[in-house]
XYZ file of C-alpha atoms in Angstrom:
613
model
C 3.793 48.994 -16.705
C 3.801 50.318 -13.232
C 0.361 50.349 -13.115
C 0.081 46.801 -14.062
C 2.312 45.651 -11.142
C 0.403 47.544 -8.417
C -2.689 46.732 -9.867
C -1.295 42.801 -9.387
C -0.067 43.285 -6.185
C -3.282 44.969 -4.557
C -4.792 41.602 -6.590
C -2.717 39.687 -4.576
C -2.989 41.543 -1.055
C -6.826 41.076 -1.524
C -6.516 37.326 -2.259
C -4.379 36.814 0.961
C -6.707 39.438 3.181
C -9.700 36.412 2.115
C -7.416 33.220 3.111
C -6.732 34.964 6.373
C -10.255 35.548 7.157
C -10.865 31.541 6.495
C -8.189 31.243 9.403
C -4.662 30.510 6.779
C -2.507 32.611 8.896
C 0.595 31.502 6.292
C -0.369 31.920 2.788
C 2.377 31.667 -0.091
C 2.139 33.087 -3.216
C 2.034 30.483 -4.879
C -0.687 29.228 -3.013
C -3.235 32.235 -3.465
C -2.266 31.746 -7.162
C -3.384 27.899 -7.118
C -6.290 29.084 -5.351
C -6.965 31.660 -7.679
C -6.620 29.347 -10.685
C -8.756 26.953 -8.905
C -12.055 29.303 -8.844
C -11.190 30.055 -12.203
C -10.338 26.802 -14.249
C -12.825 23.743 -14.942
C -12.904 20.671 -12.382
C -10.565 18.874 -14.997
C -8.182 22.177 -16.270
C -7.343 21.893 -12.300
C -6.926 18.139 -12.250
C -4.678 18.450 -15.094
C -2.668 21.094 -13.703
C -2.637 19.559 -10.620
C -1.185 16.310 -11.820
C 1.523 17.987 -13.572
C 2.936 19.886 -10.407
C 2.125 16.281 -8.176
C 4.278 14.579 -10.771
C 7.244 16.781 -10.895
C 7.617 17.388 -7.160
C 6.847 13.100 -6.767
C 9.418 12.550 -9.443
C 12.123 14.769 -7.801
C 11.506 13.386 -4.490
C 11.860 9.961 -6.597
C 15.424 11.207 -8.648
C 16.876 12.747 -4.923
C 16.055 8.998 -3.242
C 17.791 7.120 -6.505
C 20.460 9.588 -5.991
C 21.360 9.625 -2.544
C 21.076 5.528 -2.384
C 22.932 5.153 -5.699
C 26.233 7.412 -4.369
C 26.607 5.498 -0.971
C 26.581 2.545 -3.348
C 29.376 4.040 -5.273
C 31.188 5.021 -2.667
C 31.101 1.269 -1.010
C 31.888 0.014 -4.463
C 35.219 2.122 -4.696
C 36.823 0.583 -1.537
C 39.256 -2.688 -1.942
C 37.950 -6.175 -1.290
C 39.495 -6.454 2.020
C 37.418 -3.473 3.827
C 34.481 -4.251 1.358
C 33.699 -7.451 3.587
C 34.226 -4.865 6.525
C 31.381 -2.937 5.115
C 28.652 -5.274 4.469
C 29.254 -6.618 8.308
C 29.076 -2.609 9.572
C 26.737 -0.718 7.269
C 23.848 -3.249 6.524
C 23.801 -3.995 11.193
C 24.062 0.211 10.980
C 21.437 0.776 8.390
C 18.546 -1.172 10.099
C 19.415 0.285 13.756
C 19.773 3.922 12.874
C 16.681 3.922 10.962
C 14.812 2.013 13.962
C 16.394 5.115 16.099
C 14.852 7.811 14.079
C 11.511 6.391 13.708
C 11.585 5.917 17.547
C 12.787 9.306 18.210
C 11.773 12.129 15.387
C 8.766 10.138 14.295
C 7.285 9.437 17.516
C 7.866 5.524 16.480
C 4.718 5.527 14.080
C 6.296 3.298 10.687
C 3.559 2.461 8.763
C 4.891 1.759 5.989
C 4.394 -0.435 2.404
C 1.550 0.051 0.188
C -0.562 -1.296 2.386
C -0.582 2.079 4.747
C -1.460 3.654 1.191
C -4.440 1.587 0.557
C -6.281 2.086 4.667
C -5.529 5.630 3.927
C -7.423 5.335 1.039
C -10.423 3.154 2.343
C -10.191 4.289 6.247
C -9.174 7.940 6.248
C -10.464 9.497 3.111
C -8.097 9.407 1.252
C -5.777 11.644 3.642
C -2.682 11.452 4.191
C 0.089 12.488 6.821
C 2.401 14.986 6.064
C 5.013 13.620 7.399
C 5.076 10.586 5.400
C 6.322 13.489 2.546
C 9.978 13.161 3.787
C 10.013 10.724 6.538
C 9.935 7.762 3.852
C 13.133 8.818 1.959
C 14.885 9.497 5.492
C 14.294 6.105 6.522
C 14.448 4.123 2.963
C 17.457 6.502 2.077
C 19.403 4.923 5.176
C 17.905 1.647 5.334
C 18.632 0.732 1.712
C 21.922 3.092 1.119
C 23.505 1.110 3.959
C 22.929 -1.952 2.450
C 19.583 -2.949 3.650
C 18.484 -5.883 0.775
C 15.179 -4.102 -0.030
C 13.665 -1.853 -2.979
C 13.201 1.995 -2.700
C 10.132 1.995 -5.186
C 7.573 1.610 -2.652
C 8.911 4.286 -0.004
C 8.832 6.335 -3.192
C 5.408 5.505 -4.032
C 4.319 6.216 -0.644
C 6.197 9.891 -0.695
C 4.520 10.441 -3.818
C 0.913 9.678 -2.534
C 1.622 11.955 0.554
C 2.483 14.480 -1.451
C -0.779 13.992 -3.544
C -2.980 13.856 -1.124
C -1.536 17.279 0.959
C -1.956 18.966 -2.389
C -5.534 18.178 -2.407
C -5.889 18.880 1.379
C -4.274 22.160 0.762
C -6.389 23.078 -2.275
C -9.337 21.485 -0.639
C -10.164 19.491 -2.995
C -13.129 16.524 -2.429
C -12.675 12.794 -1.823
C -12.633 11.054 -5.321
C -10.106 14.460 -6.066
C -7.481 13.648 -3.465
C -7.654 9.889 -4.213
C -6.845 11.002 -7.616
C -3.885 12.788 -6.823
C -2.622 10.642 -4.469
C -2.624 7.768 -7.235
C -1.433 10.659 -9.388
C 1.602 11.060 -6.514
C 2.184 7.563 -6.263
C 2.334 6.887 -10.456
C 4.750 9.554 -10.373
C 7.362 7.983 -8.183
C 7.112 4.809 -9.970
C 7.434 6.314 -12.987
C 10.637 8.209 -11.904
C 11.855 5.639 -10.400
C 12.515 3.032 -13.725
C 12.067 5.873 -15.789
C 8.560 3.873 -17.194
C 5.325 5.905 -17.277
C 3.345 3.415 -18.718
C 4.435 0.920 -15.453
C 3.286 3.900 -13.630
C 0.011 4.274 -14.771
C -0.925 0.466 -14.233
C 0.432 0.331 -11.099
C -1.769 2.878 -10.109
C -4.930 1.157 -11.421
C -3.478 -2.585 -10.492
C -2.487 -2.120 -7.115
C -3.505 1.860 -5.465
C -6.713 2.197 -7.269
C -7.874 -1.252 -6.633
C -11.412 -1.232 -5.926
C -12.124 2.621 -6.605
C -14.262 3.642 -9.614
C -12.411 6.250 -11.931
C -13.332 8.374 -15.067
C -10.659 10.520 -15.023
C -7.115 9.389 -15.776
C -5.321 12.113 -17.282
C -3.969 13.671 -14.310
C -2.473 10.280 -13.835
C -0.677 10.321 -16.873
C 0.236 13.373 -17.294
C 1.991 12.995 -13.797
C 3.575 9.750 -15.152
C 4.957 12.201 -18.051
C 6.375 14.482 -15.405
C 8.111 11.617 -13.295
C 9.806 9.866 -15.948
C 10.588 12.913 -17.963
C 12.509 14.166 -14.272
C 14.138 10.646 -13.874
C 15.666 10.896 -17.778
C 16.808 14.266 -17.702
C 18.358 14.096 -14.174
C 19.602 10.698 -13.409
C 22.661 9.433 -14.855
C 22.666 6.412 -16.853
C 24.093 3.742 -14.533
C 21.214 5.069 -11.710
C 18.635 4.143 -14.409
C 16.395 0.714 -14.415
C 17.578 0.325 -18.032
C 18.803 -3.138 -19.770
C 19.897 -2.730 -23.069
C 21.485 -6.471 -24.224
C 18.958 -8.906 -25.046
C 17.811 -11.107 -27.748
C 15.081 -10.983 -30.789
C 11.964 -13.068 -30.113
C 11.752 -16.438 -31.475
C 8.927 -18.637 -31.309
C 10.921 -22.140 -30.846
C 11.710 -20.762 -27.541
C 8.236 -20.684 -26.373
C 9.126 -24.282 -24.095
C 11.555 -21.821 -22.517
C 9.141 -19.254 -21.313
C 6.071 -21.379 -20.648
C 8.520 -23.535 -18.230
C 10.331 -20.163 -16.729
C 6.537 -18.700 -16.166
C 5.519 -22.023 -13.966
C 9.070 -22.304 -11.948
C 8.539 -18.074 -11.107
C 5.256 -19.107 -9.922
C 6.524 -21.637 -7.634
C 8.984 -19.350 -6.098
C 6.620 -16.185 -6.202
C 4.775 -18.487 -3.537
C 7.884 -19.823 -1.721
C 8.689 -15.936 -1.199
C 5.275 -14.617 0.245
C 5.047 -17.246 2.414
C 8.707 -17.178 3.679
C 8.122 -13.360 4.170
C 5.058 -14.337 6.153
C 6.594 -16.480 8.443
C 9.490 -14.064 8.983
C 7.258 -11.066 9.971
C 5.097 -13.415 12.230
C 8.709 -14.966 13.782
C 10.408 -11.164 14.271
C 7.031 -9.485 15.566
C 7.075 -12.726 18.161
C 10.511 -11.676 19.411
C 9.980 -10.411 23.270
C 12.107 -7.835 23.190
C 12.254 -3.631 22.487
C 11.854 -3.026 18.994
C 15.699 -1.493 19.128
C 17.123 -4.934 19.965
C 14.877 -6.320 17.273
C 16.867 -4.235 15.137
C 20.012 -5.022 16.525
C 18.989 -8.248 15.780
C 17.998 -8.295 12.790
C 20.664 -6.301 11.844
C 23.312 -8.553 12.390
C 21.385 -11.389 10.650
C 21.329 -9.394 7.357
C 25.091 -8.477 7.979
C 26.000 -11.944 8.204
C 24.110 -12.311 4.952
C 25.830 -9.727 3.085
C 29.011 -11.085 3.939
C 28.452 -14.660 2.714
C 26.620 -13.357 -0.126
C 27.222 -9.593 -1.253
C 24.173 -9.754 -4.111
C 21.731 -9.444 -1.433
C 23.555 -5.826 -0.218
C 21.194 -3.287 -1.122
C 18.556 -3.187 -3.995
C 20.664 -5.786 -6.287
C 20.073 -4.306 -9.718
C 23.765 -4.344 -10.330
C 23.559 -7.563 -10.279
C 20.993 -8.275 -12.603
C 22.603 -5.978 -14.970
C 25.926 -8.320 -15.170
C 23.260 -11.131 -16.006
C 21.871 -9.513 -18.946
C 25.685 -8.544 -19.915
C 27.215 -12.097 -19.633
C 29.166 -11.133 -16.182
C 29.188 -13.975 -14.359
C 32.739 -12.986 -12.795
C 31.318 -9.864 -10.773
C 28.518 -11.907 -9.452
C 30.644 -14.022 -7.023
C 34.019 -11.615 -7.406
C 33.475 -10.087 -3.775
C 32.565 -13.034 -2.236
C 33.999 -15.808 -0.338
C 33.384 -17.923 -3.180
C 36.215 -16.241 -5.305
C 38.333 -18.344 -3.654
C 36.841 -21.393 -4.663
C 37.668 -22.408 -8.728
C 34.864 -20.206 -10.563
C 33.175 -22.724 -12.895
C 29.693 -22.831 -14.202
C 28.279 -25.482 -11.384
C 29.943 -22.774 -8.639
C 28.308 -19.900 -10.275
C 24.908 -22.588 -10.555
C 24.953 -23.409 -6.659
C 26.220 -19.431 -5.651
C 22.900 -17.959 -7.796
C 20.772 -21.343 -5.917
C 21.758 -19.940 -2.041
C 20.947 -16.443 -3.511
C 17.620 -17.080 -4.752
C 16.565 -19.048 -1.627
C 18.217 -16.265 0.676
C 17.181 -13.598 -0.897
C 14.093 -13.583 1.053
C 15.524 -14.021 4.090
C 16.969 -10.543 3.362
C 14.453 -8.779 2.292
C 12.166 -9.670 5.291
C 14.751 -8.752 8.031
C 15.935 -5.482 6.385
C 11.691 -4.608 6.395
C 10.554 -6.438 9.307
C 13.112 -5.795 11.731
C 13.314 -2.114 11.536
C 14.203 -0.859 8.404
C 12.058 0.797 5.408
C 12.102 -0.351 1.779
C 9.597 -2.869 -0.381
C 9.247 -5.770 -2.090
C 9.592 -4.274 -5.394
C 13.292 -4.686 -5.870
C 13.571 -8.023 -4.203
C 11.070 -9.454 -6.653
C 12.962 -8.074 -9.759
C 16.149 -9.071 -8.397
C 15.244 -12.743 -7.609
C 13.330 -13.288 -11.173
C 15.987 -12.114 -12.978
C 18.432 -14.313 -10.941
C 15.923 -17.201 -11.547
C 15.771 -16.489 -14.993
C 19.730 -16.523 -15.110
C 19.845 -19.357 -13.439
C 17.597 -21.461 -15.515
C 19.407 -20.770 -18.041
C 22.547 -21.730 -17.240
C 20.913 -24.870 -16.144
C 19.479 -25.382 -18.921
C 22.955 -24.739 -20.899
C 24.708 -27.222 -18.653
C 21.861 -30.493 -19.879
C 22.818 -29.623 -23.230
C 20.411 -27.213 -24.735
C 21.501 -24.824 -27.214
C 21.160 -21.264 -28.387
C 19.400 -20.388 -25.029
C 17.869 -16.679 -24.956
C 19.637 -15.908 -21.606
C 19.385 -11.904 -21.685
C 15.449 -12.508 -22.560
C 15.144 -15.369 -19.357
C 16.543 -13.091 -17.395
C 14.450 -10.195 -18.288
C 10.998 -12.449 -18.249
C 12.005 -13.758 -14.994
C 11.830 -10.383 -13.618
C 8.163 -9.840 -14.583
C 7.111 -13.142 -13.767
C 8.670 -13.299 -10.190
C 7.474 -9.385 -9.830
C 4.418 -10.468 -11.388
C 3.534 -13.611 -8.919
C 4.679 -11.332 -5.620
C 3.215 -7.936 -6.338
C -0.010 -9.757 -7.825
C 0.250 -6.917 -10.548
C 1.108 -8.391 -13.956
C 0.316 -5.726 -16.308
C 2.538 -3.401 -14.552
C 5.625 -6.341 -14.643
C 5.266 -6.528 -18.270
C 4.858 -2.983 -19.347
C 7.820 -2.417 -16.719
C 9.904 -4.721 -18.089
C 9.355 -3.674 -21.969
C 9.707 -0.041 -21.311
C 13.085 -0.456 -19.392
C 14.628 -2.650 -22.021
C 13.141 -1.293 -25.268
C 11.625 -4.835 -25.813
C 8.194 -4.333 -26.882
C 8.749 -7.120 -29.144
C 9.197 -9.077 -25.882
C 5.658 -8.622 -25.071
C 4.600 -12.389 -26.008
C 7.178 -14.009 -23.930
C 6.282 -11.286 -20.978
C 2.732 -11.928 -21.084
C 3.596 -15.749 -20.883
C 5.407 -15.862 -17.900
C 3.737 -13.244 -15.866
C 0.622 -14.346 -16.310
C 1.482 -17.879 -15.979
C 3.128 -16.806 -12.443
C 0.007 -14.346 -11.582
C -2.455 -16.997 -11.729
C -0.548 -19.406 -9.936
C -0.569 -17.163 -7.072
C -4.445 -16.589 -7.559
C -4.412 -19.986 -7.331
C -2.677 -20.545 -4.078
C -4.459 -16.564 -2.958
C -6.527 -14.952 -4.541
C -5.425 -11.539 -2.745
C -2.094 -10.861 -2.260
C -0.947 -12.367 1.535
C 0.974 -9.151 2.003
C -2.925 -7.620 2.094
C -4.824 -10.337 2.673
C -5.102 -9.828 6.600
C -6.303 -6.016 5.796
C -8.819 -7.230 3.008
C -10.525 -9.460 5.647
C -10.823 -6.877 8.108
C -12.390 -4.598 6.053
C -9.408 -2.102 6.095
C -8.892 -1.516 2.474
C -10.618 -1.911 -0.875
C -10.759 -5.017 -2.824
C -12.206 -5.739 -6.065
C -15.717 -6.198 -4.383
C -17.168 -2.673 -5.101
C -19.932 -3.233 -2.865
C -17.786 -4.139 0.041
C -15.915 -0.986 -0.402
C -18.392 1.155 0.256
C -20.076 -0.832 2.965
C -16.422 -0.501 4.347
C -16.324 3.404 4.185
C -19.055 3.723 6.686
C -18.159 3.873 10.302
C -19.951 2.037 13.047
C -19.910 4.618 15.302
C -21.805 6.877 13.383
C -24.434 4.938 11.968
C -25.684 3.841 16.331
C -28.847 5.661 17.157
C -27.827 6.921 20.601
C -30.949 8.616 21.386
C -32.601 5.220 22.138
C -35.144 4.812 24.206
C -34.909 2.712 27.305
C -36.299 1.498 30.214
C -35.199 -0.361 33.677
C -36.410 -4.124 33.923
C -37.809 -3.625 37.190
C -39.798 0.099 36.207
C -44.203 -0.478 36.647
C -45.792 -1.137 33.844
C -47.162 2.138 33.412
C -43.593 3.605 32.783
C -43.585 1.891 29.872
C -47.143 2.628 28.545
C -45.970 6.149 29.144
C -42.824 5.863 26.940
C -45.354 4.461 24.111
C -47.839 7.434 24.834
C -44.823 10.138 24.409
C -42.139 8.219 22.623
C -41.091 8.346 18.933
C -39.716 4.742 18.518
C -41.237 1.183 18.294
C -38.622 -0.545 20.037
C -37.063 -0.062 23.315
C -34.124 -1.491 25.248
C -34.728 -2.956 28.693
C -31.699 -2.196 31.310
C -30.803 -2.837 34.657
C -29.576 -0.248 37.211
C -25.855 -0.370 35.717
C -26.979 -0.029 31.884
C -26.327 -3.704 31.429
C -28.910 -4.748 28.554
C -31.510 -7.186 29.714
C -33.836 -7.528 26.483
C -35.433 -5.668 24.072
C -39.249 -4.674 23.581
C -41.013 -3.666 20.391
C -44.384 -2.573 19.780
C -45.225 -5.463 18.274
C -45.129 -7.473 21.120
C -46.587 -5.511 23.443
C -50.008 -4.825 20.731
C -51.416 -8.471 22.467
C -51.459 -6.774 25.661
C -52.542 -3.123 25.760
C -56.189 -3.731 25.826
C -55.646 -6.599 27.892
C -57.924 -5.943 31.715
C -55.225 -7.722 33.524
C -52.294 -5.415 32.499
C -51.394 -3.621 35.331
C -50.150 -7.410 36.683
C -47.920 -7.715 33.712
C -43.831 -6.651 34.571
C -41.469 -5.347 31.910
C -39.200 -8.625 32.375
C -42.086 -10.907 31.386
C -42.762 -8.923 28.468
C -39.358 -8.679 27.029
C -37.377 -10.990 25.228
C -33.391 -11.910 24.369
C -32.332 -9.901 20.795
C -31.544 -12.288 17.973
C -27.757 -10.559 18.503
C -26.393 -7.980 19.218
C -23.647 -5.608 17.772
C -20.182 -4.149 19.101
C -19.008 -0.936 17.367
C -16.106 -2.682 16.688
C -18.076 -5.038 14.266
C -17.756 -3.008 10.742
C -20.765 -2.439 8.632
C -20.370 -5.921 5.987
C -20.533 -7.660 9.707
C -23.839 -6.195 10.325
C -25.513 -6.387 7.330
C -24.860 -10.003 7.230
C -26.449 -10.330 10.885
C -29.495 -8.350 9.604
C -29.995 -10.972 6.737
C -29.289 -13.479 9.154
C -32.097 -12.368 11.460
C -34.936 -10.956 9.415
C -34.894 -7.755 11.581
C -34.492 -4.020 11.356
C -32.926 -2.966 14.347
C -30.064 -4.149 16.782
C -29.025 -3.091 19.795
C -25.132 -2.351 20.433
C -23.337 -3.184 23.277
C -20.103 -2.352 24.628
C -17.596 -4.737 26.229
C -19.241 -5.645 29.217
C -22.700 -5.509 27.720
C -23.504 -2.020 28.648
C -25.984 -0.745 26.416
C -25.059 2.109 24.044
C -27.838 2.513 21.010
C -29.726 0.647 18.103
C -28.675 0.345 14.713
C -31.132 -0.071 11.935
C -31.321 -1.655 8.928
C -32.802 1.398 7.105
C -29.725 3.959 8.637
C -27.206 1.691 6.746
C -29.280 1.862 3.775
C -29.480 5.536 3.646
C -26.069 6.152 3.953
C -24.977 3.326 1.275
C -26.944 5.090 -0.908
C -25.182 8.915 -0.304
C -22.196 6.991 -0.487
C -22.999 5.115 -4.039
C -24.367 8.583 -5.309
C -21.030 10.461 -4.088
C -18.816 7.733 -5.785
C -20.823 7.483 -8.950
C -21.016 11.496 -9.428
């Protein structure tokens, strides 16, 4: 036996002697054993194993976040009504201005944040991913939303999970389609730990992170979804978990119900993107520091809270009374209480909090804190749901499915926001247990996602990256034409000549030169014109040539390029044209290279054969 143990640890001096020569100065043991198992396993044993330690360390850092928010909550909860209204004025102002300070101070005041950072990671930077964004996400989200900030931790949880991901792969070295695995892998998990649904996971991994991206391999994914929910159920307590467990049988007379539900969750699905929009474009107007934006802000959302307390923090408390019947704790801590609770008070209370909730969300985000539109969707469906019930209640209907309206309006609103309908309605059936809900959840959320495609066809919260090229859509050809960079596709090593150089200079540069195309410059680089071999052919042989000057000869280019324009840009200016090469020009015209047609080409083609291997 004591042989055995030396023999493994001269194994595993020898494995960290290698690493050091390859420059890994701090090598854990754990590490040389990953590395290890790496040259020894298949490409997909690894992936599988890989997915499985992704998804448990995604899922805990999903089950700490839950945690941490969920016991502030409890804590604010405990106190009497009286300091309670104290509370939502301090902690929601306090929430959005400490975690403005932190970003400003320990992270160097770089917030990306929101799915979107995900996604131009993804299409921009190969797939890698900042370490810090491991921990920095659940700092921030942990005080934004835990002090009452009215916005969901699932996608600062997603975001953690698809750092962590990707540094696995970095760490492991593992190749482009590899890390973008395990950062959808990463990103599944939290998701998955977060409502305790690995099936929701999964599609919102293929919905929304993998969007555009060509996979074969999806068990990692799952198996990581396994991992995160499995975490979530063992370790969260049941009050922490996205579960519903009142609600109604299906019945097919209700059908009116849901088909009317799935139109009015479209409506608002629009009324919220937009309203969002035109917060972020008001706050990012605001001429100030970005700490007094978040004093700002900050008091807004306070002032919120107090009028309405359902839009303090994520809200699913609240939509857990509605699928219980307990229309007293919606409006108990409010100013409303004092006001005789009847049905039409309860009608216009859950009216202002639908139309406000919104206005919540977008401050807590846009303002200065960290959190995503996750929650607010599922909070305002299911309070649109609720609320069309009771409506519909009050005209006179009868035996309204109320639990079930409230559960569909989740996944349509969710559905019509997140533009992800698959992973509303799996969502949805896995955290109530209603797979026999799936008619009336397909209904609505699809009637609410192609509304939206009706009014977008990508999600606004995206759109502005989609046009610029930034991330992936569903235009596979795009993508890839998007992965190439501008810079590296210029021929620098041009050849060039000065408009007022003899003649002769530039028979020379034919004579000894490799190119058929030139660029003609002036004395400060400034481009002047272009020459090609074709053009000149007319007048080599010609006797009079030696009268002939290099501006006569040349001519304008059909355009010309900035290496800020991204490759879609210039293949479109290449059909436009009809030619093969364009010169690029900086800002002030100063010639820099060519680009040609047949460089772009090339590398589409390495890319296409990368991606399809």
């Amino acid at each position: 036996m004591k042989i055995h143990n030396k023999k493994k640890y001269l194994n595993f001096l020898k494995f960290k002697r290698d690493f050091q020569q390859f420059g890994i100065k701090k090598v854990r043991s754990y590490e040389i054993i990953l590395h290890w198992l790496n040259s020894r396993l298949s490409r997909s044993q690894f992936l599988i194993l890989s997915g499985i330690l992704v998804g448990c360390t995604a899922g805990l850092a999903g089950v700490l976040l839950k945690t941490l928010v969920h016991q502030i909550h409890y804590w604010i909860n405990q106190v009497h009504f009286e300091y309670q209204i104290f509370f939502y004025i301090i902690f929601p102002f306090l929430g959005i201005v400490l975690t403005t300070s932190i970003v400003l101070t320990l992270f160097k005041g770089q917030d990306r944040k929101g799915i979107g950072a995900i996604l131009y990671e993804i299409a921009q930077n190969s797939s890698i991913v900042s370490s810090v964004k491991m921990y920095s996400q659940i700092v921030q989200s942990a005080i934004t939303v835990g002090l009452g900030g009215s916005a969901g931790l699932e996608s600062p949880i997603s975001v953690t999970g698809a750092a962590i991901g990707s540094n696995f792969a970095q760490t492991y070295r593992l190749g482009y389609k590899e890390r973008t695995l395990l950062l959808a892998a990463g990103a599944t998990a939290g998701v998955a730990s977060a409502f305790n649904a690995p099936i929701a996971g999964i599609m919102f991994a293929f919905e929304i992170i993998l969007t555009g991206v060509v996979f074969s391999d999806f068990i990692p994914l799952v198996v990581a979804a396994v991992c995160g929910s499995l975490l979530s159920r063992i370790l969260l307590q049941e009050d922490i978990l996205f579960r519903f467990h009142a609600r109604e049988s299906f019945n097919y007379h209700n059908i009116p119900y849901y088909l009317l539900l799935g139109i009015i969750t479209g409506l608002y699905a629009r009324y919220f993107v937009v309203v969002s929009q035109k917060i972020e474009h008001f706050i990012k107007s605001l001429n100030v520091s970005r700490l007094r934006r978040a004093v700002i802000g900050g008091a807004a959302l306070s002032l919120l809270c107090v009028l309405f307390p359902p839009l303090f923090g994520e809200g699913y408390d609240t939509v857990k009374a509605f699928t219980n019947g307990n229309t007293n704790f919606i409006i108990q801590n409010s100013l409303f209480r004092y006001f005789e609770i009847g049905n039409w008070t309860v009608i216009i209370f859950l009216v202002f909090i639908c139309l406000l909730k919104v206005f919540a969300t977008s401050i807590t985000i846009f303002s200065g804190g960290n959190g995503g539109n996750f929650a607010p969707s599922l909070f305002a469906g299911g309070t649109l749901g609720f609320l069309f019930a009771m409506i519909c209640q009050q005209i006179g209907f009868e035996d309204v499915p109320v639990t079930n309206l409230v559960l569909v309006g989740m996944a349509g609103a969710m559905s019509g926001v997140l533009y992800a309908p698959l992973t509303a309605i799996f969502l949805i059936a896995e955290s109530s247990f209603g797979y026999d809900l799936f008619i009336p959840l397909m209904i609505v959320s699809v009637i609410s996602y192609l509304m939206a495609r009706w009014f977008s066809a990508i999600s606004p919260e995206l759109k502005a990256l989609a046009e610029q090229g930034k991330i992936f859509t569903h235009e596979h050809d795009k993508n890839i034409l998007s992965s190439l960079r501008t810079k590296d596709l210029i021929d620098k090593d041009s050849q060039i000549i000065n408009e007022e150089a003899p003649i002769t200079d530039l028979y020379d540069l034919i004579m000894n030169g490799k190119k058929n195309i030139f660029a003609v410059v002036d004395n400060n680089n400034i481009l002047k014109g272009i020459l090609t071999i074709d053009d000149l052919r007319p007048y080599i042989l010609n006797k009079d040539r030696e009268e002939l000057s290099i501006s006569k000869l040349m001519k304008a280019p059909p355009v010309t390029i900035n290496p800020k324009n991204d490759p879609s840009e210039i293949i479109q200016a290449f059909d436009d044209t009809g030619v093969w090469n364009l010169p690029v020009v900086g800002e002030n015209n100063e010639f820099i290279g060519f680009i040609s047609k047949s460089t772009i080409l090339m590398n589409y083609r390495q890319l296409l054969k990368e991606y399809s291997n």
